[in-house]
Each structure stands twice: as C-alpha cells, then as structure tokens.
C-alpha cells in the first residue's frame, strides 16, 4: 500500500466514482497491490522472515509503500 503521505490518484478516482454509482459513506480510498505466495512445507517464523525480506527487497518500494505479511489457511 502507498504510505499515507504519498498521493494516491487511483484511490481518489475510486473515491469520486463511488457516489456517482450510488454508494455512500466512504470517506477515503487507498489503492494498493497484493502478492500471494505459496510456500513449500510448514510456515514457520523463519519462512515468514524470508517472505518479509522478499517484500522489502523485491516486492515493494519501501520509500513509498508499506507492506504486511499474512498467513491464510487453505480454503
């Protein structure tokens, strides 16, 4: 996601479109990106640390974005 101090023109465009489409009550929109990674084996703290390193070095731009790592159970 873009950091709060970074302008988000896509989010502002969505925010402007919502009322025109009949939706109300939304006061702000931030648009970001999402990566889903599947890993082999058990998800341990070491594996999560590696995923965080991937996000820091390749998947995000730490100057303008922040990231979160989540583990989802199999559907």
mmCIF file of C-alpha atoms in Angstrom:
data_model
loop_
_atom_site.group_PDB
_atom_site.id
_atom_site.type_symbol
_atom_site.label_atom_id
_atom_site.label_comp_id
_atom_site.label_asym_id
_atom_site.label_seq_id
_atom_site.Cartn_x
_atom_site.Cartn_y
_atom_site.Cartn_z
ATOM 1 C CA UNK A 1 0.000 0.000 0.000
ATOM 2 C CA UNK A 2 1.179 3.536 -0.545
ATOM 3 C CA UNK A 3 2.345 5.266 2.605
ATOM 4 C CA UNK A 4 -0.181 7.815 3.944
ATOM 5 C CA UNK A 5 1.926 10.801 2.852
ATOM 6 C CA UNK A 6 2.095 9.577 -0.771
ATOM 7 C CA UNK A 7 -0.565 10.884 -3.165
ATOM 8 C CA UNK A 8 -2.895 8.172 -4.464
ATOM 9 C CA UNK A 9 -4.624 9.332 -7.663
ATOM 10 C CA UNK A 10 -6.194 5.907 -8.289
ATOM 11 C CA UNK A 11 -7.687 5.895 -4.809
ATOM 12 C CA UNK A 12 -9.044 9.419 -5.318
ATOM 13 C CA UNK A 13 -10.608 8.367 -8.649
ATOM 14 C CA UNK A 14 -12.364 5.454 -6.952
ATOM 15 C CA UNK A 15 -13.499 7.736 -4.114
ATOM 16 C CA UNK A 16 -15.001 10.136 -6.648
ATOM 17 C CA UNK A 17 -16.746 7.351 -8.577
ATOM 18 C CA UNK A 18 -18.436 5.699 -5.606
ATOM 19 C CA UNK A 19 -21.127 8.375 -5.047
ATOM 20 C CA UNK A 20 -21.859 8.502 -8.785
ATOM 21 C CA UNK A 21 -22.534 4.765 -8.606
ATOM 22 C CA UNK A 22 -24.898 5.173 -5.672
ATOM 23 C CA UNK A 23 -22.527 4.231 -2.846
ATOM 24 C CA UNK A 24 -22.188 6.494 0.180
ATOM 25 C CA UNK A 25 -20.352 6.625 3.475
ATOM 26 C CA UNK A 26 -16.808 6.034 2.198
ATOM 27 C CA UNK A 27 -14.509 8.857 3.294
ATOM 28 C CA UNK A 28 -11.195 7.717 1.756
ATOM 29 C CA UNK A 29 -9.803 5.073 -0.587
ATOM 30 C CA UNK A 30 -6.202 3.892 -0.889
ATOM 31 C CA UNK A 31 -5.373 1.605 -3.798
ATOM 32 C CA UNK A 32 -2.529 -0.884 -3.490
ATOM 33 C CA UNK A 33 -1.252 -4.184 -4.776
ATOM 34 C CA UNK A 34 -1.264 -7.692 -3.421
ATOM 35 C CA UNK A 35 1.026 -10.658 -3.873
ATOM 36 C CA UNK A 36 0.040 -14.197 -2.938
ATOM 37 C CA UNK A 37 2.919 -16.590 -2.342
ATOM 38 C CA UNK A 38 2.597 -20.311 -1.787
ATOM 39 C CA UNK A 39 5.481 -21.869 0.099
ATOM 40 C CA UNK A 40 6.525 -25.485 0.368
ATOM 41 C CA UNK A 41 6.280 -27.088 3.787
ATOM 42 C CA UNK A 42 5.282 -25.642 7.120
ATOM 43 C CA UNK A 43 5.000 -21.876 7.546
ATOM 44 C CA UNK A 44 7.442 -21.169 10.374
ATOM 45 C CA UNK A 45 8.778 -17.872 11.708
ATOM 46 C CA UNK A 46 11.915 -18.417 9.589
ATOM 47 C CA UNK A 47 9.758 -18.769 6.472
ATOM 48 C CA UNK A 48 7.810 -15.627 7.390
ATOM 49 C CA UNK A 49 11.083 -13.750 7.914
ATOM 50 C CA UNK A 50 12.187 -14.787 4.427
ATOM 51 C CA UNK A 51 8.891 -13.589 2.963
ATOM 52 C CA UNK A 52 9.322 -10.241 4.741
ATOM 53 C CA UNK A 53 12.822 -9.971 3.252
ATOM 54 C CA UNK A 54 11.351 -10.709 -0.203
ATOM 55 C CA UNK A 55 8.822 -7.925 0.308
ATOM 56 C CA UNK A 56 11.499 -5.470 1.453
ATOM 57 C CA UNK A 57 13.928 -6.191 -1.368
ATOM 58 C CA UNK A 58 11.781 -7.092 -4.371
ATOM 59 C CA UNK A 59 8.016 -6.900 -3.958
ATOM 60 C CA UNK A 60 7.652 -3.389 -2.527
ATOM 61 C CA UNK A 61 9.255 0.006 -2.827
ATOM 62 C CA UNK A 62 9.993 0.847 0.830
ATOM 63 C CA UNK A 63 10.402 4.544 0.026
ATOM 64 C CA UNK A 64 6.724 4.987 -0.862
ATOM 65 C CA UNK A 65 4.999 1.753 0.226
ATOM 66 C CA UNK A 66 4.492 -0.324 3.315
ATOM 67 C CA UNK A 67 3.598 -3.988 3.414
ATOM 68 C CA UNK A 68 2.049 -6.591 5.656
ATOM 69 C CA UNK A 69 2.573 -10.347 5.632
ATOM 70 C CA UNK A 70 -0.449 -12.545 6.369
ATOM 71 C CA UNK A 71 -0.855 -16.305 6.501
ATOM 72 C CA UNK A 72 -4.147 -17.634 5.174
ATOM 73 C CA UNK A 73 -5.443 -21.097 5.881
ATOM 74 C CA UNK A 74 -6.193 -23.354 2.936
ATOM 75 C CA UNK A 75 -9.706 -22.877 1.641
#
